[in-house]
Amino acid sequence: MLAEIISGNEISQDIRTELKLEVQKLKEKGIVPGLGVILVGDDPASRSYVTAKERDCEEVGIYSDDNRLPETTSEADLLALVEKMNNDPKIHGILVQLPVPKHIDSDKVLNAISPEKDVDGFHPINVGRMVTGQEAFLPCTPNGVLEMLKRKGLETSGKKVVVVGRSNIVGKPVANLLLGRGKNANATVTICHTGTADLKAETLQADIIIAAAGQPNMIKADMVREGAIVIDVGVNRIEDSSKKSGFRLCGDVEFDTVKEKASYITPVPGGVGPMTRTMLLFNIVKSAKKHNGVK
Ligand code: NDP
């Protein structure tokens, strides 16, 4: 079997087109969705992530309030800025780019963001709401994975899903969402990690594999059942002297061999990555609507 490639770029573009229209309609009502962005320090990777997120906002018409603070910013000053944004009616989502410098407690800062503006979905209140099936801001990568499956018309209900990875930002929340009762969830979920005795025995049982371990090419063809759906969340840099940068990106799945066996597969780059960025925009628009009582 040769897998159909699920293009995160194409699905993202469709969602962005829908969001653009929604933002236009909100603007006609005098509502401009706004994102407050805070970057502390000068880490080049963080700078480029923030710039990309702001460009995404601009593309769909979301206003972004850019705050780039020096490395020496105190925790108190950062908390004060978060509090100011919590109370600013022009701001519907707050994004503190991680990592923050070592002298700042990142949990303290993330927990200071109002759960009603927590568009990353990392606040314990939103995590609790998500786990208990209440209305919540869903974390962008896990929600992006579900949205991809949904838009591709791929059923999860009744399917056996194996998630490789148990982090708080990907593995655990994606497993939790798939465990939900909704039509686009309702799966039987196994979560694997470094303590799993026989990973291959688990992945071979899966109708859907979600790889989020951060280990380049670790999911090989002999770990995948014929016809399984394979979602690759991993983004890893591996040395490649033929590239100007000296590296290339690869996922957690050995794409070239697994695509011969799977029914659907996501590429890296161009798979889950663009979905993550797009679901952030989705959450900002959702928050702007909620804050203004728009259905
Ligand atoms: P973490 O390092 O926080 O978690 C990795 C998880 O994978 C851990 O639970 C770890 O187990 C498990 N793991 C690692 N090696 C193995 C192994 N050999 N066998 C079984 N389990 C293993 O990573 P994140 O969840 O933050 O990210 C995972 C990947 O996804 C990374 O490549 C990251 O760059 C990427 N990512 C991509 C995003 C996107 O938008 N596409 C967004 C976020 C992340 P244990 O708990 O036992 O240590």
Short mmCIF file of C-alpha atoms and ligand atoms in Angstrom, two decimals:
data_model
loop_
_atom_site.label_atom_id
_atom_site.label_comp_id
_atom_site.label_asym_id
_atom_site.label_seq_id
_atom_site.Cartn_x
_atom_site.Cartn_y
_atom_site.Cartn_z
CA MET A 1 0.00 0.00 0.00
CA LEU A 2 1.25 3.50 -0.78
CA ALA A 3 0.01 6.05 1.74
CA GLU A 4 -1.89 9.18 0.87
CA ILE A 5 0.04 12.14 2.23
CA ILE A 6 -2.02 14.40 4.49
CA SER A 7 -0.93 17.95 3.75
CA GLY A 8 -1.01 20.10 6.87
CA ASN A 9 -0.21 23.08 4.64
CA GLU A 10 -3.37 22.59 2.55
CA ILE A 11 -5.69 21.92 5.51
CA SER A 12 -4.20 24.92 7.33
CA GLN A 13 -4.80 27.13 4.34
CA ASP A 14 -8.47 26.08 4.24
CA ILE A 15 -8.88 26.90 7.95
CA ARG A 16 -7.10 30.25 7.52
CA THR A 17 -9.42 31.19 4.68
CA GLU A 18 -12.39 30.44 6.95
CA LEU A 19 -10.82 32.41 9.82
CA LYS A 20 -10.15 35.41 7.56
CA LEU A 21 -13.85 35.56 6.73
CA GLU A 22 -14.80 35.25 10.40
CA VAL A 23 -12.40 38.06 11.32
CA GLN A 24 -13.89 40.23 8.57
CA LYS A 25 -17.35 39.66 10.01
CA LEU A 26 -16.13 40.48 13.52
CA LYS A 27 -14.51 43.67 12.25
CA GLU A 28 -17.86 44.70 10.74
CA LYS A 29 -19.19 44.49 14.32
CA GLY A 30 -16.27 46.64 15.55
CA ILE A 31 -14.40 43.68 17.07
CA VAL A 32 -10.72 43.23 16.21
CA PRO A 33 -9.27 39.97 17.57
CA GLY A 34 -5.99 40.74 19.35
CA LEU A 35 -3.02 38.70 20.53
CA GLY A 36 -0.59 39.96 23.17
CA VAL A 37 2.86 38.53 22.48
CA ILE A 38 5.68 38.53 25.02
CA LEU A 39 9.21 37.46 24.20
CA VAL A 40 11.88 37.77 26.87
CA GLY A 41 15.50 37.62 25.74
CA ASP A 42 17.20 37.20 22.43
CA ASP A 43 17.05 33.50 21.58
CA PRO A 44 17.13 33.37 17.74
CA ALA A 45 14.77 30.35 17.49
CA SER A 46 12.23 32.00 19.81
CA ARG A 47 12.52 35.24 17.86
CA SER A 48 11.74 33.48 14.60
CA TYR A 49 8.77 31.57 16.16
CA VAL A 50 7.31 34.83 17.47
CA THR A 51 7.83 36.61 14.14
CA ALA A 52 6.11 33.71 12.33
CA LYS A 53 3.13 33.77 14.75
CA GLU A 54 2.76 37.53 14.28
CA ARG A 55 2.90 37.12 10.50
CA ASP A 56 0.19 34.44 10.76
CA CYS A 57 -1.98 36.85 12.77
CA GLU A 58 -1.51 39.57 10.17
CA GLU A 59 -2.48 37.15 7.39
CA VAL A 60 -5.95 36.56 8.87
CA GLY A 61 -6.44 40.11 10.19
CA ILE A 62 -5.64 39.57 13.88
CA TYR A 63 -3.97 42.50 15.65
CA SER A 64 -0.82 41.63 17.56
CA ASP A 65 0.68 43.63 20.40
CA ASP A 66 4.38 42.84 20.20
CA ASN A 67 6.42 43.03 23.42
CA ARG A 68 10.09 42.09 23.16
CA LEU A 69 11.74 42.45 26.53
CA PRO A 70 15.42 42.29 27.49
CA GLU A 71 16.94 39.12 28.98
CA THR A 72 17.34 41.01 32.29
CA THR A 73 13.56 41.57 32.71
CA SER A 74 12.51 40.66 36.25
CA GLU A 75 9.81 38.10 37.01
CA ALA A 76 7.80 40.85 38.72
CA ASP A 77 7.89 43.07 35.61
CA LEU A 78 6.88 40.16 33.39
CA LEU A 79 4.00 39.26 35.72
CA ALA A 80 2.91 42.92 35.72
CA LEU A 81 2.80 42.93 31.91
CA VAL A 82 0.74 39.70 31.87
CA GLU A 83 -1.67 41.26 34.36
CA LYS A 84 -1.95 44.41 32.21
CA MET A 85 -2.84 42.22 29.21
CA ASN A 86 -5.31 40.22 31.31
CA ASN A 87 -7.19 43.49 31.85
CA ASP A 88 -6.81 44.91 28.33
CA PRO A 89 -10.06 44.51 26.37
CA LYS A 90 -8.17 44.75 23.03
CA ILE A 91 -6.24 41.57 23.89
CA HIS A 92 -8.10 38.26 23.56
CA GLY A 93 -5.14 35.91 23.75
CA ILE A 94 -1.80 36.08 25.56
CA LEU A 95 1.26 34.25 24.37
CA VAL A 96 4.45 34.10 26.42
CA GLN A 97 7.08 32.52 24.21
CA LEU A 98 9.01 29.78 26.02
CA PRO A 99 11.67 29.29 27.18
CA VAL A 100 11.90 32.31 29.48
CA PRO A 101 15.30 33.14 31.08
CA LYS A 102 16.35 30.93 34.01
CA HIS A 103 15.68 33.55 36.72
CA ILE A 104 11.98 33.50 35.79
CA ASP A 105 9.63 30.71 36.91
CA SER A 106 7.80 29.79 33.69
CA ASP A 107 4.98 27.95 35.52
CA LYS A 108 4.31 31.03 37.64
CA VAL A 109 4.08 33.17 34.50
CA LEU A 110 1.88 30.74 32.54
CA ASN A 111 -0.41 30.34 35.54
CA ALA A 112 -0.75 34.13 35.76
CA ILE A 113 -2.35 34.29 32.30
CA SER A 114 -6.12 34.55 32.61
CA PRO A 115 -7.59 31.13 31.64
CA GLU A 116 -10.02 33.11 29.45
CA LYS A 117 -7.05 34.43 27.40
CA ASP A 118 -4.93 31.28 27.52
CA VAL A 119 -4.93 30.61 23.77
CA ASP A 120 -2.07 28.08 24.09
CA GLY A 121 -4.33 25.98 26.33
CA PHE A 122 -1.52 25.34 28.85
CA HIS A 123 -3.17 26.83 31.97
CA PRO A 124 -4.08 24.13 34.53
CA ILE A 125 -7.69 25.41 34.48
CA ASN A 126 -7.94 24.79 30.74
CA VAL A 127 -6.17 21.44 31.08
CA GLY A 128 -8.69 20.46 33.77
CA ARG A 129 -11.61 21.63 31.64
CA MET A 130 -10.28 19.66 28.67
CA VAL A 131 -9.77 16.47 30.69
CA THR A 132 -13.26 16.68 32.17
CA GLY A 133 -14.81 17.37 28.75
CA GLN A 134 -15.79 20.97 29.50
CA GLU A 135 -15.55 23.89 27.08
CA ALA A 136 -11.86 24.95 27.03
CA PHE A 137 -9.08 26.40 24.95
CA LEU A 138 -7.53 23.25 23.51
CA PRO A 139 -3.75 23.09 23.11
CA CYS A 140 -2.78 23.84 19.53
CA THR A 141 -0.74 20.80 18.47
CA PRO A 142 -3.13 18.14 19.85
CA ASN A 143 -6.15 20.01 18.53
CA GLY A 144 -4.38 20.38 15.17
CA VAL A 145 -3.93 16.61 14.99
CA LEU A 146 -7.64 16.00 15.66
CA GLU A 147 -8.67 18.68 13.18
CA MET A 148 -6.47 17.12 10.51
CA LEU A 149 -8.06 13.70 10.99
CA LYS A 150 -11.55 15.24 11.01
CA ARG A 151 -11.05 17.28 7.84
CA LYS A 152 -9.57 14.29 6.06
CA GLY A 153 -12.72 12.34 7.00
CA LEU A 154 -10.71 9.80 9.01
CA GLU A 155 -12.81 8.17 11.75
CA THR A 156 -11.31 7.82 15.20
CA SER A 157 -14.39 6.40 16.93
CA GLY A 158 -13.83 2.77 17.85
CA LYS A 159 -10.26 2.84 16.55
CA LYS A 160 -7.19 1.79 18.46
CA VAL A 161 -4.80 4.74 18.77
CA VAL A 162 -1.24 4.44 20.04
CA VAL A 163 0.39 7.71 21.12
CA VAL A 164 4.17 7.60 21.50
CA GLY A 165 5.14 10.27 24.05
CA ARG A 166 3.55 11.51 27.28
CA SER A 167 4.53 15.18 27.45
CA ASN A 168 2.13 17.77 28.81
CA ILE A 169 2.07 19.68 25.53
CA VAL A 170 1.55 16.83 23.05
CA GLY A 171 1.31 13.21 24.23
CA LYS A 172 -1.02 13.51 27.22
CA PRO A 173 -3.42 16.09 25.75
CA VAL A 174 -3.74 14.37 22.36
CA ALA A 175 -4.48 11.10 24.15
CA ASN A 176 -7.05 12.86 26.34
CA LEU A 177 -8.81 14.50 23.42
CA LEU A 178 -9.05 11.20 21.57
CA LEU A 179 -10.47 9.59 24.67
CA GLY A 180 -13.39 12.05 24.68
CA ARG A 181 -16.93 10.97 23.85
CA GLY A 182 -17.35 13.21 20.80
CA LYS A 183 -17.77 11.98 17.24
CA ASN A 184 -14.21 12.94 16.36
CA ALA A 185 -12.73 11.18 19.37
CA ASN A 186 -14.14 8.08 21.09
CA ALA A 187 -10.97 6.06 20.45
CA THR A 188 -9.30 3.36 22.53
CA VAL A 189 -6.01 4.98 23.46
CA THR A 190 -2.67 3.60 24.57
CA ILE A 191 0.12 5.97 25.63
CA CYS A 192 3.70 4.77 25.24
CA HIS A 193 6.89 6.23 26.72
CA THR A 194 10.42 5.19 27.64
CA GLY A 195 9.01 2.84 30.28
CA THR A 196 6.95 0.90 27.72
CA ALA A 197 8.22 -2.69 27.71
CA ASP A 198 7.69 -3.48 24.02
CA LEU A 199 6.93 -0.43 21.90
CA LYS A 200 6.75 -2.35 18.63
CA ALA A 201 4.17 -4.77 20.06
CA GLU A 202 2.01 -1.73 20.95
CA THR A 203 2.39 0.19 17.68
CA LEU A 204 1.64 -2.97 15.66
CA GLN A 205 -1.82 -3.03 17.30
CA ALA A 206 -2.61 0.53 16.21
CA ASP A 207 -5.12 1.71 13.62
CA ILE A 208 -3.67 5.17 14.20
CA ILE A 209 -0.14 5.93 15.43
CA ILE A 210 0.65 9.39 16.76
CA ALA A 211 4.41 9.79 17.11
CA ALA A 212 5.50 12.54 19.51
CA ALA A 213 8.74 11.33 21.04
CA GLY A 214 11.27 13.76 19.56
CA GLN A 215 13.41 10.85 18.27
CA PRO A 216 14.40 11.11 14.59
CA ASN A 217 13.01 8.28 12.42
CA MET A 218 12.27 6.01 15.41
CA ILE A 219 9.02 4.59 13.96
CA LYS A 220 10.14 2.10 11.30
CA ALA A 221 8.02 0.21 8.77
CA ASP A 222 8.19 -3.03 10.79
CA MET A 223 6.46 -1.23 13.68
CA VAL A 224 3.45 -0.26 11.56
CA ARG A 225 0.47 -2.40 10.65
CA GLU A 226 -0.47 -2.48 6.93
CA GLY A 227 -3.03 0.27 6.30
CA ALA A 228 -2.49 2.18 9.58
CA ILE A 229 -2.78 5.97 9.73
CA VAL A 230 0.48 7.58 10.86
CA ILE A 231 0.61 11.11 12.29
CA ASP A 232 4.12 12.42 12.83
CA VAL A 233 4.33 15.23 15.38
CA GLY A 234 8.11 15.06 15.79
CA VAL A 235 10.33 17.85 14.54
CA ASN A 236 14.00 16.94 14.74
CA ARG A 237 17.10 18.53 13.27
CA ILE A 238 19.60 16.16 11.72
CA GLU A 239 22.93 17.06 10.21
CA ASP A 240 22.93 17.42 6.44
CA SER A 241 26.04 18.87 4.84
CA SER A 242 24.19 19.32 1.52
CA LYS A 243 22.04 22.04 3.14
CA LYS A 244 23.23 25.61 3.55
CA SER A 245 22.10 25.55 7.18
CA GLY A 246 23.99 22.29 7.77
CA PHE A 247 20.86 20.46 8.91
CA ARG A 248 17.46 19.29 7.75
CA LEU A 249 14.22 18.63 9.57
CA CYS A 250 12.84 15.16 10.00
CA GLY A 251 10.03 13.63 11.99
CA ASP A 252 9.83 10.72 14.40
CA VAL A 253 8.68 8.46 11.57
CA GLU A 254 10.92 6.95 8.90
CA PHE A 255 8.79 8.50 6.18
CA ASP A 256 10.14 6.77 3.05
CA THR A 257 9.63 3.23 4.34
CA VAL A 258 6.50 3.79 6.45
CA LYS A 259 4.65 5.46 3.57
CA GLU A 260 4.81 2.11 1.72
CA LYS A 261 2.75 0.49 4.47
CA ALA A 262 0.47 3.14 5.92
CA SER A 263 -2.84 4.26 4.40
CA TYR A 264 -2.29 7.91 5.37
CA ILE A 265 0.82 9.69 6.61
CA THR A 266 1.78 13.25 7.53
CA PRO A 267 5.08 14.68 6.24
CA VAL A 268 7.66 16.70 8.18
CA PRO A 269 7.81 19.55 7.43
CA GLY A 270 4.35 20.47 6.12
CA GLY A 271 2.27 18.17 8.35
CA VAL A 272 1.38 18.85 11.97
CA GLY A 273 3.60 21.98 12.21
CA PRO A 274 1.38 24.31 10.14
CA MET A 275 -1.70 22.93 11.93
CA THR A 276 -0.25 23.99 15.29
CA ARG A 277 0.23 27.55 14.08
CA THR A 278 -3.25 27.66 12.58
CA MET A 279 -5.00 26.34 15.68
CA LEU A 280 -3.48 29.24 17.64
CA LEU A 281 -5.25 31.63 15.25
CA PHE A 282 -8.43 29.58 15.71
CA ASN A 283 -8.19 29.97 19.50
CA ILE A 284 -7.63 33.75 19.27
CA VAL A 285 -10.72 34.20 17.08
CA LYS A 286 -12.71 31.91 19.40
CA SER A 287 -11.62 34.02 22.38
CA ALA A 288 -12.50 37.31 20.65
CA LYS A 289 -15.98 35.94 19.94
CA LYS A 290 -16.40 34.68 23.50
CA HIS A 291 -15.27 37.96 25.07
CA ASN A 292 -17.78 39.84 22.93
CA GLY A 293 -20.69 37.43 23.29
CA VAL A 294 -20.64 36.48 19.57
CA LYS A 295 -21.83 32.93 18.82
P1 NDP B 1 9.19 15.76 25.15
O1 NDP B 1 10.66 15.54 25.04
O2 NDP B 1 8.66 16.65 26.21
O3 NDP B 1 8.48 14.33 25.31
C1 NDP B 1 8.87 13.24 24.55
C2 NDP B 1 8.10 12.03 25.01
O4 NDP B 1 8.47 10.93 24.19
C3 NDP B 1 8.38 11.62 26.44
O5 NDP B 1 7.19 11.26 27.09
C4 NDP B 1 9.32 10.43 26.30
O6 NDP B 1 9.14 9.45 27.31
C5 NDP B 1 8.86 9.83 24.98
N1 NDP B 1 9.96 9.13 24.34
C6 NDP B 1 11.17 9.60 24.00
N2 NDP B 1 11.93 8.62 23.45
C7 NDP B 1 11.16 7.52 23.43
C8 NDP B 1 11.38 6.18 23.01
N3 NDP B 1 12.53 5.81 22.47
N4 NDP B 1 10.36 5.29 23.15
C9 NDP B 1 9.17 5.65 23.69
N5 NDP B 1 8.92 6.92 24.12
C10 NDP B 1 9.90 7.83 23.99
O7 NDP B 1 8.74 16.23 23.71
P2 NDP B 1 7.42 17.03 23.22
O8 NDP B 1 6.21 16.24 23.53
O9 NDP B 1 7.53 18.44 23.62
O10 NDP B 1 7.68 16.97 21.64
C11 NDP B 1 7.74 15.74 20.95
C12 NDP B 1 8.19 16.03 19.52
O11 NDP B 1 7.19 16.80 18.89
C13 NDP B 1 9.48 16.83 19.40
O12 NDP B 1 10.17 16.41 18.25
C14 NDP B 1 9.01 18.25 19.21
O13 NDP B 1 9.92 19.05 18.51
C15 NDP B 1 7.76 18.01 18.40
N6 NDP B 1 6.74 19.05 18.50
C16 NDP B 1 6.16 19.42 17.33
C17 NDP B 1 5.17 20.35 17.32
C18 NDP B 1 4.56 20.68 16.02
O14 NDP B 1 3.86 21.68 15.93
N7 NDP B 1 4.73 19.87 14.99
C19 NDP B 1 4.73 21.03 18.54
C20 NDP B 1 5.34 20.51 19.74
C21 NDP B 1 6.32 19.56 19.70
P3 NDP B 1 9.45 9.71 28.88
O15 NDP B 1 8.29 10.52 29.39
O16 NDP B 1 9.50 8.36 29.45
O17 NDP B 1 10.75 10.46 28.92
#
